[in-house]
Amino acid sequence: MRKVPRLAGSAALALSLVLSAQHVLAHGDVQPQPVDTTGLEPLGDEWRSENPYRGNAKAIAIGDSGYNQNCARCHGLQVVSGGLAPDLRYLDKGQEGDTWFQERVRHGALINGVTKMPAFEGVLSQEALWAIRSYIESKHEE
Protein backbone atom coordinates (compact mmCIF):
# COMPACT_ATOMS: atom_id res chain seq x y z
CA MET A 1 0.00 0.00 0.00
CA ARG A 2 2.91 2.38 0.71
CA LYS A 3 4.31 1.89 -2.79
CA VAL A 4 1.37 3.63 -4.49
CA PRO A 5 1.83 7.01 -2.70
CA ARG A 6 5.62 6.73 -3.12
CA LEU A 7 5.18 5.98 -6.84
CA ALA A 8 2.73 8.88 -7.21
CA GLY A 9 5.17 11.20 -5.42
CA SER A 10 8.03 10.08 -7.69
CA ALA A 11 5.89 10.59 -10.79
CA ALA A 12 4.90 14.07 -9.61
CA LEU A 13 8.55 14.96 -8.97
CA ALA A 14 9.59 13.69 -12.40
CA LEU A 15 6.81 15.64 -14.09
CA SER A 16 7.78 18.76 -12.16
CA LEU A 17 11.42 18.43 -13.29
CA VAL A 18 10.41 17.95 -16.92
CA LEU A 19 8.13 20.99 -16.85
CA SER A 20 10.81 23.07 -15.12
CA ALA A 21 13.37 22.14 -17.76
CA GLN A 22 11.00 23.20 -20.53
CA HIS A 23 10.41 26.51 -18.77
CA VAL A 24 14.16 27.17 -18.52
CA LEU A 25 14.69 26.35 -22.21
CA ALA A 26 11.76 28.53 -23.25
CA HIS A 27 13.05 31.53 -21.28
CA GLY A 28 15.10 32.69 -24.28
CA ASP A 29 12.00 33.22 -26.42
CA VAL A 30 11.21 36.79 -25.44
CA GLN A 31 8.02 38.21 -26.92
CA PRO A 32 7.90 41.82 -28.15
CA GLN A 33 5.93 44.00 -25.78
CA PRO A 34 3.13 46.24 -27.07
CA VAL A 35 3.74 49.98 -27.08
CA ASP A 36 0.85 52.30 -26.17
CA THR A 37 0.97 55.15 -28.69
CA THR A 38 -2.07 56.99 -27.36
CA GLY A 39 -1.62 60.70 -27.96
CA LEU A 40 0.47 60.39 -31.13
CA GLU A 41 -0.82 61.35 -34.57
CA PRO A 42 -1.81 58.15 -36.43
CA LEU A 43 0.43 57.59 -39.47
CA GLY A 44 -1.56 55.12 -41.55
CA ASP A 45 -0.28 52.07 -43.39
CA GLU A 46 2.30 53.61 -45.72
CA TRP A 47 5.69 54.03 -44.09
CA ARG A 48 7.04 57.54 -43.76
CA SER A 49 10.57 58.07 -45.11
CA GLU A 50 11.45 60.46 -42.26
CA ASN A 51 10.61 60.43 -38.58
CA PRO A 52 7.39 62.44 -38.27
CA TYR A 53 7.78 62.69 -34.47
CA ARG A 54 11.31 64.15 -34.36
CA GLY A 55 11.61 66.34 -31.25
CA ASN A 56 8.06 65.52 -30.08
CA ALA A 57 8.17 65.26 -26.26
CA LYS A 58 5.18 62.85 -26.14
CA ALA A 59 6.80 60.58 -28.76
CA ILE A 60 10.11 60.62 -26.88
CA ALA A 61 8.37 59.56 -23.64
CA ILE A 62 6.48 56.78 -25.45
CA GLY A 63 9.67 55.77 -27.24
CA ASP A 64 11.55 55.61 -23.93
CA SER A 65 9.07 53.04 -22.63
CA GLY A 66 8.93 51.14 -25.93
CA TYR A 67 12.72 51.05 -26.22
CA ASN A 68 13.20 49.77 -22.68
CA GLN A 69 10.62 47.02 -23.21
CA ASN A 70 11.79 45.88 -26.65
CA CYS A 71 15.31 47.08 -27.43
CA ALA A 72 17.30 47.54 -24.23
CA ARG A 73 18.01 43.83 -23.72
CA CYS A 74 20.39 43.99 -26.72
CA HIS A 75 21.13 47.68 -27.27
CA GLY A 76 21.49 48.58 -23.57
CA LEU A 77 19.65 50.69 -21.03
CA GLN A 78 19.50 54.40 -21.87
CA VAL A 79 20.76 53.41 -25.38
CA VAL A 80 24.23 52.61 -23.99
CA SER A 81 25.27 49.32 -25.57
CA GLY A 82 27.33 46.80 -23.68
CA GLY A 83 28.74 45.50 -26.96
CA LEU A 84 26.15 42.88 -27.86
CA ALA A 85 24.51 45.11 -30.47
CA PRO A 86 25.31 48.48 -32.05
CA ASP A 87 25.40 51.48 -29.74
CA LEU A 88 22.51 53.52 -31.09
CA ARG A 89 23.69 56.78 -29.50
CA TYR A 90 25.96 57.13 -32.52
CA LEU A 91 23.28 56.49 -35.15
CA ASP A 92 23.14 59.43 -37.56
CA LYS A 93 20.49 62.02 -36.84
CA GLY A 94 18.02 63.11 -39.49
CA GLN A 95 17.17 61.45 -42.80
CA GLU A 96 20.29 59.27 -43.05
CA GLY A 97 19.75 57.76 -39.62
CA ASP A 98 16.02 57.41 -40.30
CA THR A 99 16.73 55.38 -43.45
CA TRP A 100 19.05 52.97 -41.61
CA PHE A 101 16.71 52.70 -38.62
CA GLN A 102 13.65 52.05 -40.78
CA GLU A 103 15.40 49.29 -42.73
CA ARG A 104 16.61 47.53 -39.56
CA VAL A 105 13.42 47.73 -37.52
CA ARG A 106 11.17 46.75 -40.40
CA HIS A 107 13.23 43.91 -41.85
CA GLY A 108 15.66 42.93 -39.10
CA ALA A 109 19.20 41.72 -39.71
CA LEU A 110 20.33 38.25 -40.71
CA ILE A 111 24.11 37.73 -40.57
CA ASN A 112 25.63 34.41 -41.68
CA GLY A 113 22.22 32.78 -41.37
CA VAL A 114 21.76 33.97 -37.78
CA THR A 115 19.07 36.48 -36.80
CA LYS A 116 20.94 39.32 -35.14
CA MET A 117 17.93 41.62 -35.06
CA PRO A 118 14.30 40.54 -35.35
CA ALA A 119 11.99 42.21 -37.85
CA PHE A 120 9.42 44.38 -36.08
CA GLU A 121 7.24 45.31 -39.07
CA GLY A 122 3.77 43.94 -38.38
CA VAL A 123 4.74 43.36 -34.73
CA LEU A 124 5.02 46.96 -33.53
CA SER A 125 3.18 49.81 -35.23
CA GLN A 126 4.88 52.45 -37.34
CA GLU A 127 3.90 54.94 -34.62
CA ALA A 128 5.63 52.86 -31.95
CA LEU A 129 8.78 52.41 -34.01
CA TRP A 130 9.08 56.11 -34.92
CA ALA A 131 8.52 56.98 -31.24
CA ILE A 132 11.40 54.64 -30.36
CA ARG A 133 13.51 56.37 -33.02
CA SER A 134 12.61 59.74 -31.45
CA TYR A 135 13.81 58.48 -28.06
CA ILE A 136 17.04 57.09 -29.54
CA GLU A 137 17.72 60.37 -31.32
CA SER A 138 17.20 62.25 -28.03
CA LYS A 139 20.16 60.27 -26.63
CA HIS A 140 22.43 60.99 -29.63
CA GLU A 141 26.14 61.53 -29.08
CA GLU A 142 28.85 62.43 -31.58
PDB file of C-alpha atoms in Angstrom:
ATOM      1  CA  MET A   1       0.000   0.000   0.000  1.00  0.00           C
ATOM      2  CA  ARG A   2       2.908   2.381   0.710  1.00  0.00           C
ATOM      3  CA  LYS A   3       4.312   1.888  -2.792  1.00  0.00           C
ATOM      4  CA  VAL A   4       1.370   3.634  -4.493  1.00  0.00           C
ATOM      5  CA  PRO A   5       1.835   7.013  -2.702  1.00  0.00           C
ATOM      6  CA  ARG A   6       5.621   6.731  -3.123  1.00  0.00           C
ATOM      7  CA  LEU A   7       5.181   5.981  -6.845  1.00  0.00           C
ATOM      8  CA  ALA A   8       2.733   8.877  -7.214  1.00  0.00           C
ATOM      9  CA  GLY A   9       5.168  11.199  -5.425  1.00  0.00           C
ATOM     10  CA  SER A  10       8.032  10.084  -7.688  1.00  0.00           C
ATOM     11  CA  ALA A  11       5.888  10.590 -10.792  1.00  0.00           C
ATOM     12  CA  ALA A  12       4.897  14.075  -9.613  1.00  0.00           C
ATOM     13  CA  LEU A  13       8.549  14.962  -8.968  1.00  0.00           C
ATOM     14  CA  ALA A  14       9.594  13.689 -12.403  1.00  0.00           C
ATOM     15  CA  LEU A  15       6.807  15.641 -14.090  1.00  0.00           C
ATOM     16  CA  SER A  16       7.775  18.760 -12.158  1.00  0.00           C
ATOM     17  CA  LEU A  17      11.415  18.434 -13.287  1.00  0.00           C
ATOM     18  CA  VAL A  18      10.409  17.952 -16.923  1.00  0.00           C
ATOM     19  CA  LEU A  19       8.126  20.992 -16.851  1.00  0.00           C
ATOM     20  CA  SER A  20      10.807  23.074 -15.119  1.00  0.00           C
ATOM     21  CA  ALA A  21      13.371  22.136 -17.758  1.00  0.00           C
ATOM     22  CA  GLN A  22      10.996  23.203 -20.526  1.00  0.00           C
ATOM     23  CA  HIS A  23      10.412  26.508 -18.766  1.00  0.00           C
ATOM     24  CA  VAL A  24      14.164  27.166 -18.522  1.00  0.00           C
ATOM     25  CA  LEU A  25      14.688  26.347 -22.208  1.00  0.00           C
ATOM     26  CA  ALA A  26      11.760  28.525 -23.247  1.00  0.00           C
ATOM     27  CA  HIS A  27      13.048  31.529 -21.283  1.00  0.00           C
ATOM     28  CA  GLY A  28      15.104  32.687 -24.284  1.00  0.00           C
ATOM     29  CA  ASP A  29      12.000  33.216 -26.416  1.00  0.00           C
ATOM     30  CA  VAL A  30      11.211  36.792 -25.442  1.00  0.00           C
ATOM     31  CA  GLN A  31       8.020  38.205 -26.919  1.00  0.00           C
ATOM     32  CA  PRO A  32       7.901  41.817 -28.145  1.00  0.00           C
ATOM     33  CA  GLN A  33       5.929  44.002 -25.784  1.00  0.00           C
ATOM     34  CA  PRO A  34       3.130  46.243 -27.072  1.00  0.00           C
ATOM     35  CA  VAL A  35       3.743  49.985 -27.084  1.00  0.00           C
ATOM     36  CA  ASP A  36       0.849  52.296 -26.169  1.00  0.00           C
ATOM     37  CA  THR A  37       0.974  55.148 -28.685  1.00  0.00           C
ATOM     38  CA  THR A  38      -2.069  56.992 -27.365  1.00  0.00           C
ATOM     39  CA  GLY A  39      -1.620  60.704 -27.965  1.00  0.00           C
ATOM     40  CA  LEU A  40       0.470  60.393 -31.133  1.00  0.00           C
ATOM     41  CA  GLU A  41      -0.822  61.351 -34.573  1.00  0.00           C
ATOM     42  CA  PRO A  42      -1.806  58.148 -36.434  1.00  0.00           C
ATOM     43  CA  LEU A  43       0.433  57.587 -39.473  1.00  0.00           C
ATOM     44  CA  GLY A  44      -1.556  55.121 -41.552  1.00  0.00           C
ATOM     45  CA  ASP A  45      -0.278  52.072 -43.392  1.00  0.00           C
ATOM     46  CA  GLU A  46       2.297  53.610 -45.719  1.00  0.00           C
ATOM     47  CA  TRP A  47       5.689  54.025 -44.086  1.00  0.00           C
ATOM     48  CA  ARG A  48       7.043  57.537 -43.761  1.00  0.00           C
ATOM     49  CA  SER A  49      10.567  58.070 -45.108  1.00  0.00           C
ATOM     50  CA  GLU A  50      11.449  60.458 -42.264  1.00  0.00           C
ATOM     51  CA  ASN A  51      10.609  60.431 -38.579  1.00  0.00           C
ATOM     52  CA  PRO A  52       7.385  62.441 -38.266  1.00  0.00           C
ATOM     53  CA  TYR A  53       7.777  62.687 -34.475  1.00  0.00           C
ATOM     54  CA  ARG A  54      11.312  64.148 -34.357  1.00  0.00           C
ATOM     55  CA  GLY A  55      11.614  66.337 -31.254  1.00  0.00           C
ATOM     56  CA  ASN A  56       8.063  65.523 -30.084  1.00  0.00           C
ATOM     57  CA  ALA A  57       8.173  65.258 -26.262  1.00  0.00           C
ATOM     58  CA  LYS A  58       5.185  62.850 -26.140  1.00  0.00           C
ATOM     59  CA  ALA A  59       6.802  60.580 -28.758  1.00  0.00           C
ATOM     60  CA  ILE A  60      10.110  60.616 -26.881  1.00  0.00           C
ATOM     61  CA  ALA A  61       8.371  59.557 -23.641  1.00  0.00           C
ATOM     62  CA  ILE A  62       6.480  56.779 -25.447  1.00  0.00           C
ATOM     63  CA  GLY A  63       9.668  55.770 -27.237  1.00  0.00           C
ATOM     64  CA  ASP A  64      11.554  55.607 -23.929  1.00  0.00           C
ATOM     65  CA  SER A  65       9.075  53.036 -22.633  1.00  0.00           C
ATOM     66  CA  GLY A  66       8.934  51.141 -25.935  1.00  0.00           C
ATOM     67  CA  TYR A  67      12.722  51.047 -26.225  1.00  0.00           C
ATOM     68  CA  ASN A  68      13.205  49.767 -22.681  1.00  0.00           C
ATOM     69  CA  GLN A  69      10.617  47.022 -23.213  1.00  0.00           C
ATOM     70  CA  ASN A  70      11.787  45.881 -26.653  1.00  0.00           C
ATOM     71  CA  CYS A  71      15.309  47.076 -27.435  1.00  0.00           C
ATOM     72  CA  ALA A  72      17.302  47.541 -24.228  1.00  0.00           C
ATOM     73  CA  ARG A  73      18.005  43.830 -23.719  1.00  0.00           C
ATOM     74  CA  CYS A  74      20.385  43.986 -26.723  1.00  0.00           C
ATOM     75  CA  HIS A  75      21.130  47.683 -27.268  1.00  0.00           C
ATOM     76  CA  GLY A  76      21.490  48.577 -23.572  1.00  0.00           C
ATOM     77  CA  LEU A  77      19.649  50.691 -21.027  1.00  0.00           C
ATOM     78  CA  GLN A  78      19.504  54.396 -21.868  1.00  0.00           C
ATOM     79  CA  VAL A  79      20.761  53.410 -25.381  1.00  0.00           C
ATOM     80  CA  VAL A  80      24.234  52.610 -23.994  1.00  0.00           C
ATOM     81  CA  SER A  81      25.274  49.316 -25.573  1.00  0.00           C
ATOM     82  CA  GLY A  82      27.335  46.804 -23.682  1.00  0.00           C
ATOM     83  CA  GLY A  83      28.742  45.495 -26.958  1.00  0.00           C
ATOM     84  CA  LEU A  84      26.148  42.876 -27.859  1.00  0.00           C
ATOM     85  CA  ALA A  85      24.510  45.108 -30.469  1.00  0.00           C
ATOM     86  CA  PRO A  86      25.308  48.484 -32.054  1.00  0.00           C
ATOM     87  CA  ASP A  87      25.396  51.485 -29.739  1.00  0.00           C
ATOM     88  CA  LEU A  88      22.508  53.524 -31.088  1.00  0.00           C
ATOM     89  CA  ARG A  89      23.687  56.781 -29.500  1.00  0.00           C
ATOM     90  CA  TYR A  90      25.956  57.128 -32.519  1.00  0.00           C
ATOM     91  CA  LEU A  91      23.282  56.491 -35.154  1.00  0.00           C
ATOM     92  CA  ASP A  92      23.143  59.430 -37.558  1.00  0.00           C
ATOM     93  CA  LYS A  93      20.488  62.022 -36.840  1.00  0.00           C
ATOM     94  CA  GLY A  94      18.019  63.109 -39.491  1.00  0.00           C
ATOM     95  CA  GLN A  95      17.165  61.445 -42.801  1.00  0.00           C
ATOM     96  CA  GLU A  96      20.293  59.270 -43.050  1.00  0.00           C
ATOM     97  CA  GLY A  97      19.753  57.762 -39.623  1.00  0.00           C
ATOM     98  CA  ASP A  98      16.017  57.408 -40.302  1.00  0.00           C
ATOM     99  CA  THR A  99      16.726  55.376 -43.445  1.00  0.00           C
ATOM    100  CA  TRP A 100      19.052  52.972 -41.614  1.00  0.00           C
ATOM    101  CA  PHE A 101      16.708  52.700 -38.618  1.00  0.00           C
ATOM    102  CA  GLN A 102      13.654  52.046 -40.779  1.00  0.00           C
ATOM    103  CA  GLU A 103      15.404  49.285 -42.730  1.00  0.00           C
ATOM    104  CA  ARG A 104      16.606  47.527 -39.564  1.00  0.00           C
ATOM    105  CA  VAL A 105      13.422  47.725 -37.519  1.00  0.00           C
ATOM    106  CA  ARG A 106      11.166  46.753 -40.397  1.00  0.00           C
ATOM    107  CA  HIS A 107      13.228  43.910 -41.852  1.00  0.00           C
ATOM    108  CA  GLY A 108      15.660  42.934 -39.097  1.00  0.00           C
ATOM    109  CA  ALA A 109      19.196  41.718 -39.713  1.00  0.00           C
ATOM    110  CA  LEU A 110      20.333  38.251 -40.711  1.00  0.00           C
ATOM    111  CA  ILE A 111      24.114  37.727 -40.575  1.00  0.00           C
ATOM    112  CA  ASN A 112      25.627  34.409 -41.681  1.00  0.00           C
ATOM    113  CA  GLY A 113      22.222  32.782 -41.374  1.00  0.00           C
ATOM    114  CA  VAL A 114      21.761  33.974 -37.781  1.00  0.00           C
ATOM    115  CA  THR A 115      19.069  36.480 -36.804  1.00  0.00           C
ATOM    116  CA  LYS A 116      20.944  39.315 -35.141  1.00  0.00           C
ATOM    117  CA  MET A 117      17.929  41.623 -35.063  1.00  0.00           C
ATOM    118  CA  PRO A 118      14.302  40.541 -35.354  1.00  0.00           C
ATOM    119  CA  ALA A 119      11.989  42.215 -37.846  1.00  0.00           C
ATOM    120  CA  PHE A 120       9.418  44.383 -36.081  1.00  0.00           C
ATOM    121  CA  GLU A 121       7.242  45.309 -39.067  1.00  0.00           C
ATOM    122  CA  GLY A 122       3.774  43.938 -38.376  1.00  0.00           C
ATOM    123  CA  VAL A 123       4.737  43.360 -34.728  1.00  0.00           C
ATOM    124  CA  LEU A 124       5.019  46.961 -33.533  1.00  0.00           C
ATOM    125  CA  SER A 125       3.182  49.807 -35.234  1.00  0.00           C
ATOM    126  CA  GLN A 126       4.878  52.451 -37.340  1.00  0.00           C
ATOM    127  CA  GLU A 127       3.897  54.939 -34.618  1.00  0.00           C
ATOM    128  CA  ALA A 128       5.635  52.862 -31.945  1.00  0.00           C
ATOM    129  CA  LEU A 129       8.784  52.414 -34.014  1.00  0.00           C
ATOM    130  CA  TRP A 130       9.081  56.113 -34.918  1.00  0.00           C
ATOM    131  CA  ALA A 131       8.520  56.977 -31.241  1.00  0.00           C
ATOM    132  CA  ILE A 132      11.404  54.642 -30.357  1.00  0.00           C
ATOM    133  CA  ARG A 133      13.513  56.372 -33.016  1.00  0.00           C
ATOM    134  CA  SER A 134      12.614  59.739 -31.447  1.00  0.00           C
ATOM    135  CA  TYR A 135      13.807  58.478 -28.060  1.00  0.00           C
ATOM    136  CA  ILE A 136      17.040  57.093 -29.537  1.00  0.00           C
ATOM    137  CA  GLU A 137      17.717  60.375 -31.321  1.00  0.00           C
ATOM    138  CA  SER A 138      17.199  62.253 -28.034  1.00  0.00           C
ATOM    139  CA  LYS A 139      20.160  60.267 -26.634  1.00  0.00           C
ATOM    140  CA  HIS A 140      22.429  60.986 -29.631  1.00  0.00           C
ATOM    141  CA  GLU A 141      26.141  61.530 -29.082  1.00  0.00           C
ATOM    142  CA  GLU A 142      28.848  62.428 -31.581  1.00  0.00           C
TER     143      GLU A 142
END
